mmCIF file of C-alpha atoms and ligand atoms in Angstrom:
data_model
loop_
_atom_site.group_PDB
_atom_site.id
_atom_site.type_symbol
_atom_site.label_atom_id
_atom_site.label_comp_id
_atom_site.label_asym_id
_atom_site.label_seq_id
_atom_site.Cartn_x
_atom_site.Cartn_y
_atom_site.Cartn_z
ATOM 1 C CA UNK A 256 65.205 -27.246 -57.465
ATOM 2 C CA UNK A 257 61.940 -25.683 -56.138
ATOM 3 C CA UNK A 258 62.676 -23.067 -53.764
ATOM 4 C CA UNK A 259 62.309 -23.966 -50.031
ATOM 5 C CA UNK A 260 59.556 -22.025 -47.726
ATOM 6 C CA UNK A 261 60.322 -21.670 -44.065
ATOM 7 C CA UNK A 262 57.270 -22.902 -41.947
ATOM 8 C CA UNK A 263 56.853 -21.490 -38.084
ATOM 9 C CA UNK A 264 54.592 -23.944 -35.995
ATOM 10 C CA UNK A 265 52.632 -21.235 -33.877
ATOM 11 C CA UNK A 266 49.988 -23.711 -31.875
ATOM 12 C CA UNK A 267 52.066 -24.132 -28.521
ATOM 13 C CA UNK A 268 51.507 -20.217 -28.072
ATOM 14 C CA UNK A 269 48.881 -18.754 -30.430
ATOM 15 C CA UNK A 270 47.159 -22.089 -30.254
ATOM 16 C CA UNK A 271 47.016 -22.304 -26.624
ATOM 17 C CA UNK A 272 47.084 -18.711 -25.742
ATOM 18 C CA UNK A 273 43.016 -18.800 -26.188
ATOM 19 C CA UNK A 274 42.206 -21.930 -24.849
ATOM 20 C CA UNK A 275 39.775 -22.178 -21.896
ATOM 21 C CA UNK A 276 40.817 -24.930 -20.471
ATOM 22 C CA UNK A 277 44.346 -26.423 -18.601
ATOM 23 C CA UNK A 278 46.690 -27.801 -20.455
ATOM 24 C CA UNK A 279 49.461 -29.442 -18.801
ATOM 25 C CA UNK A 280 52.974 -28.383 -19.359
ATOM 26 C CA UNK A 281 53.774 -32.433 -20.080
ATOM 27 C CA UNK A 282 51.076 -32.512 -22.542
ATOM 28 C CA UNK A 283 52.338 -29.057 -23.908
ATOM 29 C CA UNK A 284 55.687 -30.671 -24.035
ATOM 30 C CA UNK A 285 54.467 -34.017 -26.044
ATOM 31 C CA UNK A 286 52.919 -31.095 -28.797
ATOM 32 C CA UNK A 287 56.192 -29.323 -28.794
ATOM 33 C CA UNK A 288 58.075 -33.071 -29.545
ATOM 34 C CA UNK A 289 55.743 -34.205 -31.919
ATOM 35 C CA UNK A 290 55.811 -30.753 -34.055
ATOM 36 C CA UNK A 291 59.614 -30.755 -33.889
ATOM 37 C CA UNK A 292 59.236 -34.473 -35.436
ATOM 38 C CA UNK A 293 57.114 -33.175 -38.367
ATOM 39 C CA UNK A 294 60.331 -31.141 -39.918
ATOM 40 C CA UNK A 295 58.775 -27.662 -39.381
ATOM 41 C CA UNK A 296 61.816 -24.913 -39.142
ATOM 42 C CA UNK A 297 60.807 -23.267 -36.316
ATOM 43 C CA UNK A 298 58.056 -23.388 -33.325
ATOM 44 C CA UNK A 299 56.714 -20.979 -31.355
ATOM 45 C CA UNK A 300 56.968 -22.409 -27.847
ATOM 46 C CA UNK A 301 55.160 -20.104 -25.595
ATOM 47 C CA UNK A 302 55.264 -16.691 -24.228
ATOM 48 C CA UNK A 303 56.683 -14.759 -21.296
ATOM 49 C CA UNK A 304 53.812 -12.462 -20.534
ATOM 50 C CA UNK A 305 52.103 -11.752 -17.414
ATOM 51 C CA UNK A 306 50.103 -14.728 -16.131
ATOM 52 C CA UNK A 307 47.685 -12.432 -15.062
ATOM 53 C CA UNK A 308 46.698 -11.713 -18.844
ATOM 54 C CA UNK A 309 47.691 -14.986 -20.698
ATOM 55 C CA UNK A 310 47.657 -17.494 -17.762
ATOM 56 C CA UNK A 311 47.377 -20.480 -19.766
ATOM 57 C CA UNK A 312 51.172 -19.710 -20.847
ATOM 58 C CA UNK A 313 52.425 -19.013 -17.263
ATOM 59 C CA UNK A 314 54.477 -22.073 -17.128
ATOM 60 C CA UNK A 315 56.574 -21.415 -20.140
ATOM 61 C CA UNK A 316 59.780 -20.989 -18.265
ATOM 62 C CA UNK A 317 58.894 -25.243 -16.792
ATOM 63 C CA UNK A 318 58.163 -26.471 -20.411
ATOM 64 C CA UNK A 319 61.148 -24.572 -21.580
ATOM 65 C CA UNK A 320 62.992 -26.463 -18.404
ATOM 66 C CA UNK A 321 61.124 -29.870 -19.827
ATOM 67 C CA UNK A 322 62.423 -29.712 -23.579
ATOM 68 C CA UNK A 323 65.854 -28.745 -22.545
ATOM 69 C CA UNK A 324 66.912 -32.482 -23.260
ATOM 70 C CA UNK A 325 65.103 -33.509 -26.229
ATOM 71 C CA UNK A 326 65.475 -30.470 -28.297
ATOM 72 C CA UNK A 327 66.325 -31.710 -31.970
ATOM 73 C CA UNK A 328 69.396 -29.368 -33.631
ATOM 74 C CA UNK A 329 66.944 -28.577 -37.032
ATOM 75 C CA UNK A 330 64.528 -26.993 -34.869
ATOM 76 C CA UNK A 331 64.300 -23.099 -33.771
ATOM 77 C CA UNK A 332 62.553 -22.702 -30.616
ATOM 78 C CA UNK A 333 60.912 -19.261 -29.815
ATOM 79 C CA UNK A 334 59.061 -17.040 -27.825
ATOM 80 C CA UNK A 335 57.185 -13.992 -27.208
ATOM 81 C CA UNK A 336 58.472 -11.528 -25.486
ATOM 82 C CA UNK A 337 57.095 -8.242 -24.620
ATOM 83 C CA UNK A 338 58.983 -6.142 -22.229
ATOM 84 C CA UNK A 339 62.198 -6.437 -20.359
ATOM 85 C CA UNK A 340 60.920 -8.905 -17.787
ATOM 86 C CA UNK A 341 59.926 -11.278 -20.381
ATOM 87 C CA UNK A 342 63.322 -10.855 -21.719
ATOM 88 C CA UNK A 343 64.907 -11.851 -18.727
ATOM 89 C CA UNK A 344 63.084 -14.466 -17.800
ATOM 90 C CA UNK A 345 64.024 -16.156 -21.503
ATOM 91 C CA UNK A 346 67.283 -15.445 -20.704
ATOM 92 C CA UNK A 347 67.458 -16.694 -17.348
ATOM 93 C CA UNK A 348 65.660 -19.962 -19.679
ATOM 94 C CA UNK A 349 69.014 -20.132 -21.608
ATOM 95 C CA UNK A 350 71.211 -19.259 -18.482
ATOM 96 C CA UNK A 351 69.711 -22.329 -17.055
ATOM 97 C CA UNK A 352 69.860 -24.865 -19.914
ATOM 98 C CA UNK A 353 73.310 -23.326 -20.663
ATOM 99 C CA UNK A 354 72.657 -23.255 -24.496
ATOM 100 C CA UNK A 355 70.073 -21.427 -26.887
ATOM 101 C CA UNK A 356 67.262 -23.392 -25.931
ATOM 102 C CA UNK A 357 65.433 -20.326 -27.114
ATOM 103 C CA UNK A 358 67.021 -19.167 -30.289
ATOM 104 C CA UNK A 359 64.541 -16.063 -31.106
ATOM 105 C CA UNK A 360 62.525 -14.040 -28.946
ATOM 106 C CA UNK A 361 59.437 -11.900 -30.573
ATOM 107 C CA UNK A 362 58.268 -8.697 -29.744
ATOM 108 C CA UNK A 363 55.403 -7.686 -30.936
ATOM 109 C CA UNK A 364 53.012 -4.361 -31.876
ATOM 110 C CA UNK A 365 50.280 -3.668 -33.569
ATOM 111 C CA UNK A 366 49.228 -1.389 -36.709
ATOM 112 C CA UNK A 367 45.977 -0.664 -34.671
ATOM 113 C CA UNK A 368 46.063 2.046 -31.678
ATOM 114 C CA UNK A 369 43.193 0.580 -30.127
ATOM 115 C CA UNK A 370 44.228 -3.482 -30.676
ATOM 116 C CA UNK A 371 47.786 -2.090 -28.776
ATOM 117 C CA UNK A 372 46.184 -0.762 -25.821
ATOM 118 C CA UNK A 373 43.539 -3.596 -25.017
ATOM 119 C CA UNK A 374 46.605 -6.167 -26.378
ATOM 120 C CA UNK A 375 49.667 -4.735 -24.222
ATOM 121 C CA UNK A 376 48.216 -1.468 -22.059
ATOM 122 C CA UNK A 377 50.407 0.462 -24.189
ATOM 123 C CA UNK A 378 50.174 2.311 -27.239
ATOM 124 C CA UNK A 379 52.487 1.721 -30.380
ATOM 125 C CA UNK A 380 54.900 4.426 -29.704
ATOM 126 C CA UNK A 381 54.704 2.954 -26.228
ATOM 127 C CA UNK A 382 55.449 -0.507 -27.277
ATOM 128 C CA UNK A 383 58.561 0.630 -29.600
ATOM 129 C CA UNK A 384 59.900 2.348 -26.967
ATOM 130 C CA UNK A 385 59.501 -1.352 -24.765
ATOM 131 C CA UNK A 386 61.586 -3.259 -27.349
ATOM 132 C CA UNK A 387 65.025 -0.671 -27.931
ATOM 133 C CA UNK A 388 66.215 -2.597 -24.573
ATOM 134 C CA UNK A 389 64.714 -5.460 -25.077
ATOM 135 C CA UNK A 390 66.236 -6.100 -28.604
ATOM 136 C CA UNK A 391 69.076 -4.837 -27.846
ATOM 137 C CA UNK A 392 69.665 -7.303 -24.913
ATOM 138 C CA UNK A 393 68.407 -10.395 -27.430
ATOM 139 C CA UNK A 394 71.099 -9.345 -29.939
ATOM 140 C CA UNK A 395 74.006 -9.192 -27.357
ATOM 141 C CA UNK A 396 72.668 -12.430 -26.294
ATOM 142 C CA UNK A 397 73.141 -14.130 -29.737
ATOM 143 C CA UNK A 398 69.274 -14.343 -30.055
ATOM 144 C CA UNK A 399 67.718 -13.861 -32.840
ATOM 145 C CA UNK A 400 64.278 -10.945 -33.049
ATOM 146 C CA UNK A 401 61.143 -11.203 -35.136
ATOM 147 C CA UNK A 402 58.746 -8.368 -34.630
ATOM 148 C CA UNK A 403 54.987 -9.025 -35.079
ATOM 149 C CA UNK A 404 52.674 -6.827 -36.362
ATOM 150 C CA UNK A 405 49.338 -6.846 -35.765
ATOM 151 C CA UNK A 406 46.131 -5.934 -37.565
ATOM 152 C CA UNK A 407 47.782 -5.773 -40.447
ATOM 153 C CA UNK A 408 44.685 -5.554 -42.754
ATOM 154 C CA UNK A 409 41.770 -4.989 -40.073
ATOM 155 C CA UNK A 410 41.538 -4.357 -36.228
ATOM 156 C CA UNK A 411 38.448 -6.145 -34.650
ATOM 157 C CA UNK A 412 37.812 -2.627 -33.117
ATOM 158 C CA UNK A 413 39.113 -0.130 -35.958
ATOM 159 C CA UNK A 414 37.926 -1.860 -39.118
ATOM 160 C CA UNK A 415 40.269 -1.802 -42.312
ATOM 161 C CA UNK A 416 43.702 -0.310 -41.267
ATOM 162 C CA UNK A 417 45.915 1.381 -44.310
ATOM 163 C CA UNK A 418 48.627 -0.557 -45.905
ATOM 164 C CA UNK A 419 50.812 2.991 -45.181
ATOM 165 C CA UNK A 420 50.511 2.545 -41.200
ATOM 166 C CA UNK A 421 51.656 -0.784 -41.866
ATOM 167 C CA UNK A 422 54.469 0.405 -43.250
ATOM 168 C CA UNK A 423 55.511 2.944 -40.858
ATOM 169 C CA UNK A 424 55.432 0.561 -38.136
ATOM 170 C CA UNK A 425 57.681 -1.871 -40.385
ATOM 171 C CA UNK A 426 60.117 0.407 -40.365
ATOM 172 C CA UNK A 427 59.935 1.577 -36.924
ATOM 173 C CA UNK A 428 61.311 -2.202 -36.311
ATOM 174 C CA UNK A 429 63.611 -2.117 -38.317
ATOM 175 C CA UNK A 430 65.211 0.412 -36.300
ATOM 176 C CA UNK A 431 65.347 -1.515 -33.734
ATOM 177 C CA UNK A 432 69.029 -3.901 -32.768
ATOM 178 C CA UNK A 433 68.856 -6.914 -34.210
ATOM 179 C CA UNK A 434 65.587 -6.821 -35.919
ATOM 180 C CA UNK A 435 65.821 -9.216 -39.336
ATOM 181 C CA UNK A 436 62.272 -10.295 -39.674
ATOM 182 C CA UNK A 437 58.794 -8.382 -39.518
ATOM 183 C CA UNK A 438 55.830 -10.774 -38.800
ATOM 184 C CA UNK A 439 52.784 -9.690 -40.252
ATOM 185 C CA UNK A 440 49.973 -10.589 -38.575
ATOM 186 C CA UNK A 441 46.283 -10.588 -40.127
ATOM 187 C CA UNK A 442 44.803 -11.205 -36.437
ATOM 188 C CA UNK A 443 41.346 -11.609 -37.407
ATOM 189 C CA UNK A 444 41.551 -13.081 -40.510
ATOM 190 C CA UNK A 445 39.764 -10.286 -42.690
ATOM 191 C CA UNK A 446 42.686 -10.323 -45.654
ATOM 192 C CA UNK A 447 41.690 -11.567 -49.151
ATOM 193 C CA UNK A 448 44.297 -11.639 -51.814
ATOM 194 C CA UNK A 449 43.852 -7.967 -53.254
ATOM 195 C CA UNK A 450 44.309 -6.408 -49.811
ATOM 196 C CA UNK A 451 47.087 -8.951 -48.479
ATOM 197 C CA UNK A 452 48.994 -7.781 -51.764
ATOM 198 C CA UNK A 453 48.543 -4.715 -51.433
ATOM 199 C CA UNK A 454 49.937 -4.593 -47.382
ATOM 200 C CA UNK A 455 53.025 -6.623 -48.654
ATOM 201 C CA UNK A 456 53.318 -4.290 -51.185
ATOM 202 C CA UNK A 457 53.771 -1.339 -48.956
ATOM 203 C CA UNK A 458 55.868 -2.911 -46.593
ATOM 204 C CA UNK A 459 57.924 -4.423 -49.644
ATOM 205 C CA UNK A 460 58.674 -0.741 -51.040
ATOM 206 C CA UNK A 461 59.373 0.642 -47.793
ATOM 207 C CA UNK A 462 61.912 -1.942 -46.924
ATOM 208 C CA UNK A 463 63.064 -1.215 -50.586
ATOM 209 C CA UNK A 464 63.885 2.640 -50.148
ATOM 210 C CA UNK A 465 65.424 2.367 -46.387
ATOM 211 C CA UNK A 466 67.638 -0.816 -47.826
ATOM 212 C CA UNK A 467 66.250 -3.121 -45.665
ATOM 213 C CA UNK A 468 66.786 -7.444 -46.570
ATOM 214 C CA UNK A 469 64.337 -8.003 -43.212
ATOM 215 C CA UNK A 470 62.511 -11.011 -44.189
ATOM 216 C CA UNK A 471 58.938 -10.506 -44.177
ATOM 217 C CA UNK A 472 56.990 -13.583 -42.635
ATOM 218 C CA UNK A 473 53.148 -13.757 -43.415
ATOM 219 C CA UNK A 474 50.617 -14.949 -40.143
ATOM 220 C CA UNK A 475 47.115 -15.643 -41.367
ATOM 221 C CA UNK A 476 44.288 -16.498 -39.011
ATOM 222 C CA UNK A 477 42.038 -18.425 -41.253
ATOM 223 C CA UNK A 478 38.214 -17.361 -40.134
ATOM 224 C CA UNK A 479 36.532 -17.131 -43.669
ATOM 225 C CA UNK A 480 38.071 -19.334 -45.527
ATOM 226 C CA UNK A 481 40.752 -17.139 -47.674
ATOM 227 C CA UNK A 482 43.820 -17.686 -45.744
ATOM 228 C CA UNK A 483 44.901 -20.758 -48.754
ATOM 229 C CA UNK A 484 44.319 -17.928 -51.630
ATOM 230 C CA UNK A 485 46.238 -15.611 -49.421
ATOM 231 C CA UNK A 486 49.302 -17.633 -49.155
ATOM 232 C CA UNK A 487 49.377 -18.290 -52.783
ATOM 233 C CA UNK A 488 49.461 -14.079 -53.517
ATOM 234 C CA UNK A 489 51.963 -13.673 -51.449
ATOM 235 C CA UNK A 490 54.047 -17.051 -52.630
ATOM 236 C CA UNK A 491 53.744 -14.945 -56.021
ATOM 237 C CA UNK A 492 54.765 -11.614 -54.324
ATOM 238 C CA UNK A 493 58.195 -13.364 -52.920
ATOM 239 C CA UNK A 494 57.304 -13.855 -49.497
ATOM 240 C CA UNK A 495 59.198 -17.478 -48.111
ATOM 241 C CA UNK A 496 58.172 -17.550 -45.050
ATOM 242 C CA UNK A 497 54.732 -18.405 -43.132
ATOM 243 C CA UNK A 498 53.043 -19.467 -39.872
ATOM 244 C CA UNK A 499 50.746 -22.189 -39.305
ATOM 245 C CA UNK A 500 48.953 -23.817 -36.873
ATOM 246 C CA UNK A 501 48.864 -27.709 -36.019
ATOM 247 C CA UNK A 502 45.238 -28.348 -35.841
ATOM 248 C CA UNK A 503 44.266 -24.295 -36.969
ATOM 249 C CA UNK A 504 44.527 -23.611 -33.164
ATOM 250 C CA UNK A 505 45.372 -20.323 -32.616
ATOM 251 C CA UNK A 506 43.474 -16.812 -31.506
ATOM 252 C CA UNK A 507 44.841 -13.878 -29.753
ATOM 253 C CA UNK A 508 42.082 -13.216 -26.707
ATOM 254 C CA UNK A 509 42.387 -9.710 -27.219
ATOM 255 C CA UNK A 510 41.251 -9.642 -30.182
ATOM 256 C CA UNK A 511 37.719 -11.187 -29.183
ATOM 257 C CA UNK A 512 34.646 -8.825 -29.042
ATOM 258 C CA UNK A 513 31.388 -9.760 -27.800
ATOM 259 C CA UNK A 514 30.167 -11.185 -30.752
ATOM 260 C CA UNK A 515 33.476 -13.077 -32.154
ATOM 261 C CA UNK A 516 35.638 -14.956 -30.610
ATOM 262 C CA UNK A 517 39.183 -14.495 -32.202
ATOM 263 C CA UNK A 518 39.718 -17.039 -35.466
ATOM 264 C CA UNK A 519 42.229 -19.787 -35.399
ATOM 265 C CA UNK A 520 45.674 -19.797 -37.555
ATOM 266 C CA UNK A 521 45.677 -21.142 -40.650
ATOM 267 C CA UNK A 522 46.202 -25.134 -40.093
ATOM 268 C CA UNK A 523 49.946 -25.837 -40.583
ATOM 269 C CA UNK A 524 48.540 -28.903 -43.238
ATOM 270 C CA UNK A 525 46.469 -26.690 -44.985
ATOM 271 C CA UNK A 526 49.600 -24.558 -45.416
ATOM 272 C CA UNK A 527 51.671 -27.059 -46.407
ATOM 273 C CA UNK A 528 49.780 -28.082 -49.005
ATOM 274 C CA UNK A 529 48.701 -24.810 -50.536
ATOM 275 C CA UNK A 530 52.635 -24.199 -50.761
ATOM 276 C CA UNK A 531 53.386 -27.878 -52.087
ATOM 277 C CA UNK A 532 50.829 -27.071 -54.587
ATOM 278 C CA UNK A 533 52.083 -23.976 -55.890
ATOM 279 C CA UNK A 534 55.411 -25.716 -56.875
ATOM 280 C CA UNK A 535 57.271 -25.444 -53.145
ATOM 281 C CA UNK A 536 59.269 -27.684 -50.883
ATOM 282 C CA UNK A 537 58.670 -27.268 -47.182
ATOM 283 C CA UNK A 538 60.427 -30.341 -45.693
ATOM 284 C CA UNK A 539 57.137 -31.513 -43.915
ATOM 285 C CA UNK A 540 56.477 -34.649 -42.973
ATOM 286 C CA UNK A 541 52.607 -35.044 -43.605
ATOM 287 C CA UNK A 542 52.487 -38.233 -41.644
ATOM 288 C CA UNK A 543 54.154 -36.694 -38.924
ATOM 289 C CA UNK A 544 51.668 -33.621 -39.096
ATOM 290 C CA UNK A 545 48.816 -35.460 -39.256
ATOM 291 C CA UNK A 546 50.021 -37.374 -36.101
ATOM 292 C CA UNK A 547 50.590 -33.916 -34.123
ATOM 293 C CA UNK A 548 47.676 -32.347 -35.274
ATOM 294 C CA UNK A 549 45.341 -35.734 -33.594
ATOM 295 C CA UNK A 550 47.503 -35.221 -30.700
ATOM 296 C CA UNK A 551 46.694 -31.081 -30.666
ATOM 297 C CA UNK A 552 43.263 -31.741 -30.926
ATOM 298 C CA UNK A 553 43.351 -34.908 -28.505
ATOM 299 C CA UNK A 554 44.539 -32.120 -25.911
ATOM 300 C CA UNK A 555 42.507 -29.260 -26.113
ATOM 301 C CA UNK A 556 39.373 -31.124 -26.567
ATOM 302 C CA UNK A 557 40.354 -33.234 -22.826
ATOM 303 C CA UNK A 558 41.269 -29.669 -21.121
ATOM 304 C CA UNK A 559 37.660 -28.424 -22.016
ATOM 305 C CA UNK A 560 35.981 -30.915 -19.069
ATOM 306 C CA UNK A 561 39.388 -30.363 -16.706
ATOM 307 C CA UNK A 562 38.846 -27.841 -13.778
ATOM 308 C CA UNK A 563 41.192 -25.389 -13.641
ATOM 309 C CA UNK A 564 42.580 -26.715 -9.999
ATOM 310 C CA UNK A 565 43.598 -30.168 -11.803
ATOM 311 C CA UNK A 566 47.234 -28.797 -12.884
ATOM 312 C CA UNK A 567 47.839 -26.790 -9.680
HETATM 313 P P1 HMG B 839 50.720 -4.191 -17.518
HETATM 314 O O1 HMG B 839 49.661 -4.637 -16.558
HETATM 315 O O2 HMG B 839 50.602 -2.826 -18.115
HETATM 316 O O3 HMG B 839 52.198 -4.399 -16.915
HETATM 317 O O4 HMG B 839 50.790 -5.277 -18.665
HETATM 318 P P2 HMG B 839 52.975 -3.718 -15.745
HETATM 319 O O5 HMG B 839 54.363 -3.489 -16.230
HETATM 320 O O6 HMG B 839 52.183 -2.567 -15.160
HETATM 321 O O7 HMG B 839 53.030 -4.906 -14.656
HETATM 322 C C1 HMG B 839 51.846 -5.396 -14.054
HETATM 323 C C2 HMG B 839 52.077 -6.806 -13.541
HETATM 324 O O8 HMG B 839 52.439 -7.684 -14.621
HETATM 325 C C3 HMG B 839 53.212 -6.903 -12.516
HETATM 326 O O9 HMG B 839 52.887 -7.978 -11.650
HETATM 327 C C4 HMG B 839 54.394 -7.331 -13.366
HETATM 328 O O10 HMG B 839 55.352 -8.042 -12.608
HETATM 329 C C5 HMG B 839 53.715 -8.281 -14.348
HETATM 330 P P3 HMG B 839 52.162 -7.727 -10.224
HETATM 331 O O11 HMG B 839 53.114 -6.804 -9.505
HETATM 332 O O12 HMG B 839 50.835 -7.059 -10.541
HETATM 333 O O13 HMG B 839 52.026 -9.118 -9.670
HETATM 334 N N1 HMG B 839 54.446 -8.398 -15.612
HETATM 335 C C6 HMG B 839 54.907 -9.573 -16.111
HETATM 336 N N2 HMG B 839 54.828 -10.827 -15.624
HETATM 337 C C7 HMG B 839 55.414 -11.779 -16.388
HETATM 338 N N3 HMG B 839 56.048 -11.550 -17.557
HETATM 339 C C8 HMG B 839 56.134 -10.309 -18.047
HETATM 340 C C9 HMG B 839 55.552 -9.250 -17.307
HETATM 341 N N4 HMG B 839 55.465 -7.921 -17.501
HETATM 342 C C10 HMG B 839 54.800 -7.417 -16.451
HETATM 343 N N5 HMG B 839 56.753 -10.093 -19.211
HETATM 344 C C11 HMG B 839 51.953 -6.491 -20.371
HETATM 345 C C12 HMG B 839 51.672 -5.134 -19.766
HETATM 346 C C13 HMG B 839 52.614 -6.286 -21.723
HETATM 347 C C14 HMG B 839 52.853 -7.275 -19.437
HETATM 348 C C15 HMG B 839 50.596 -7.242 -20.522
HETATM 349 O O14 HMG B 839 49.732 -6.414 -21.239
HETATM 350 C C16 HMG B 839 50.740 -8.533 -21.262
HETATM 351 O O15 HMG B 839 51.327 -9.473 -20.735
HETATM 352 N N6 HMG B 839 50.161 -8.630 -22.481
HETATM 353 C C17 HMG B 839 50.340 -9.808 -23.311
HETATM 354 C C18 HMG B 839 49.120 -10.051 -24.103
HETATM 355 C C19 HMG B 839 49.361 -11.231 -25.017
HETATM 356 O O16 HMG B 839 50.201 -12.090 -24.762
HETATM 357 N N7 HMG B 839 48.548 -11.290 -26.081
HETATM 358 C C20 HMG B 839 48.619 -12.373 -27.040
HETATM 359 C C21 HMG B 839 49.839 -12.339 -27.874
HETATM 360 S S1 HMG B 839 49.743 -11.215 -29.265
HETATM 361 C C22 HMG B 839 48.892 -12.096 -30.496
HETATM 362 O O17 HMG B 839 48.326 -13.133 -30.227
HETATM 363 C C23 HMG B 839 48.962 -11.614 -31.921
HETATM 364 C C24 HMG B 839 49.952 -12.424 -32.772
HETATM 365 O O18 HMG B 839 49.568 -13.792 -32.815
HETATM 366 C C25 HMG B 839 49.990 -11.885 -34.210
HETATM 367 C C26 HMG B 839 48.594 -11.728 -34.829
HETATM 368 O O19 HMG B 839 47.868 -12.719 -34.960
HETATM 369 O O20 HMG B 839 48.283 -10.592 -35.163
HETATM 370 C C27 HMG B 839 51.372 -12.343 -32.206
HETATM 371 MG MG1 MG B 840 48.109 -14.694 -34.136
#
């Protein structure tokens, strides 16, 4: 039996997150459906963040509300969380549907000083000290926590960060209540195989010494072309677990400069495939993925002409 790889669906939030134009939350709710139909394990729904910084994702608590009905029992639903009031308003999400409609909540940090500030107005230490409550709260409320970490090869504003400060933030997590996964997250897309291996690496060892099973989850935005070669390092290195993108949507706005704006994931198809082909099952329905991804692209491309007042 080929060993199974866990695939996160990231486009409702990453994918969205940097869009310029409205999406609906009944559109956003057709994605959500039509991923969930594709067999992925997991998709990241939205975010609860302030509006005033992500407001494409303000209405996360109503598409929550929305897939209440029609949420399918082999799908995780999650969201990012960054702060206590983000927690509570996913839990006030659950309190409503009266299950785990939300089964995970993600914090998330960066390996970059600067990428933390502009990302969260906080710096790392800052951030840490943010998610002690809010972990703790997510575990007593039987939900699971990832922990993203950003930058973990470059910082659009710091250039190459050490594998080391990687590592020290890993474990910093793992501190944390609750914490069984560490999301690493190569924001702008800047890994290649040699560095990717060499980040996993580091994280891998320190896990290793502090006797740590976290799983380690790999998040590759896909700007020059490497993320494929990427994958297949870190298949090799032991890693089971990846996020993707339907369509490659995906960008964090912070991570923009003047002269960039911030790459999309890697496409969830493309990451499929590049794990099918190195001898692994996923479960995904490439029908089904194709399907979603027209629909993803069907989406974004109509908000792009839509005023901003036409969802109000
Ligand atoms: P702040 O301005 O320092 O927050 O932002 P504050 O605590 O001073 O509060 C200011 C206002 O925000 C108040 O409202 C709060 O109520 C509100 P006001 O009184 O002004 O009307 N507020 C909130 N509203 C809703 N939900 C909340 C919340 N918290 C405060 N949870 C904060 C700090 C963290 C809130 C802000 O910086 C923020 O929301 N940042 C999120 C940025 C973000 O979502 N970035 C993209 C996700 S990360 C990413 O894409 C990378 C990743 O994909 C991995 C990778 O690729 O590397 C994950
Ligand atoms: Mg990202």
């Amino acid at each position: 039996m080929p060993d199974r790889v866990r695939i996160t669906d990231v486009a409702p939030r990453d994918g969205l997150q940097n869009e310029p134009g409205v999406i609906t939350t009944a559109d956003k709710a057709r994605l959500v459906e039509m991923i969930a139909r594709t067999g992925v394990d997991e998709i990241e729904v939205s975010s609860f963040v302030s509006p005033r910084w992500i407001p494409q994702l303000g209405d996360a608590a109503d598409l929550f509300a929305r897939l209440a009905d029609v949420k399918p029992q082999h799908v995780s639903f999650s969201a990012l969380v960054p702060n206590e009031q983000g927690l509570s308003a996913a839990l006030g999400v659950n309190g409503r549907a009266g299950f785990l409609l939300i089964d995970k909540v993600s914090v998330f940090t960066a390996a970059s000083e600067t990428f933390s500030r502009r990302n969260t107005n906080a710096t790392i230490a800052e951030t840490l000290a943010r998610f002690v409550p809010v972990a703790r709260e997510a575990h007593r409320a039987d939900m699971a926590v990832r922990a993203y970490i950003s930058c973990v090869v470059a910082c659009p504003f710091e250039g190459p960060i050490a594998p080391a400060r990687v590592a020290e933030v890993a474990i910093r997590l793992l501190d944390l209540d609750g914490v069984a996964e560490l999301d690493l997250g190569d924001t702008i897309g800047a890994a290649t195989p040699d560095s990717i291996a060499a980040m996993i690496d580091a994280v891998r060892t320190t896990l290793d010494a502090h006797g740590s099973d976290a799983t380690i989850t790999v998040h590759l935005h896909d700007t020059f072309g490497r993320a494929p070669a990427c994958i297949e390092k870190a298949l090799l290195l032991g890693v089971r677990s990846f996020d993707g993108s339907i369509a490659g949507l995906g960008g964090c706005p912070y991570a923009s400069t003047n002269e960039r704006r911030a790459p999309g994931n890697i496409a969830t198809d493309a990451l499929v495939r590049t794990i099918e082909r190195a001898g692994y099952e996923t479960g995904v329905d490439h029908e089904q993925l194709t399907e979603a991804a027209a629909f993803a692209r069907s989406i974004v491309d109509g908000s792009r002409d839509r005023e901003p007042e036409a969802d109000a």
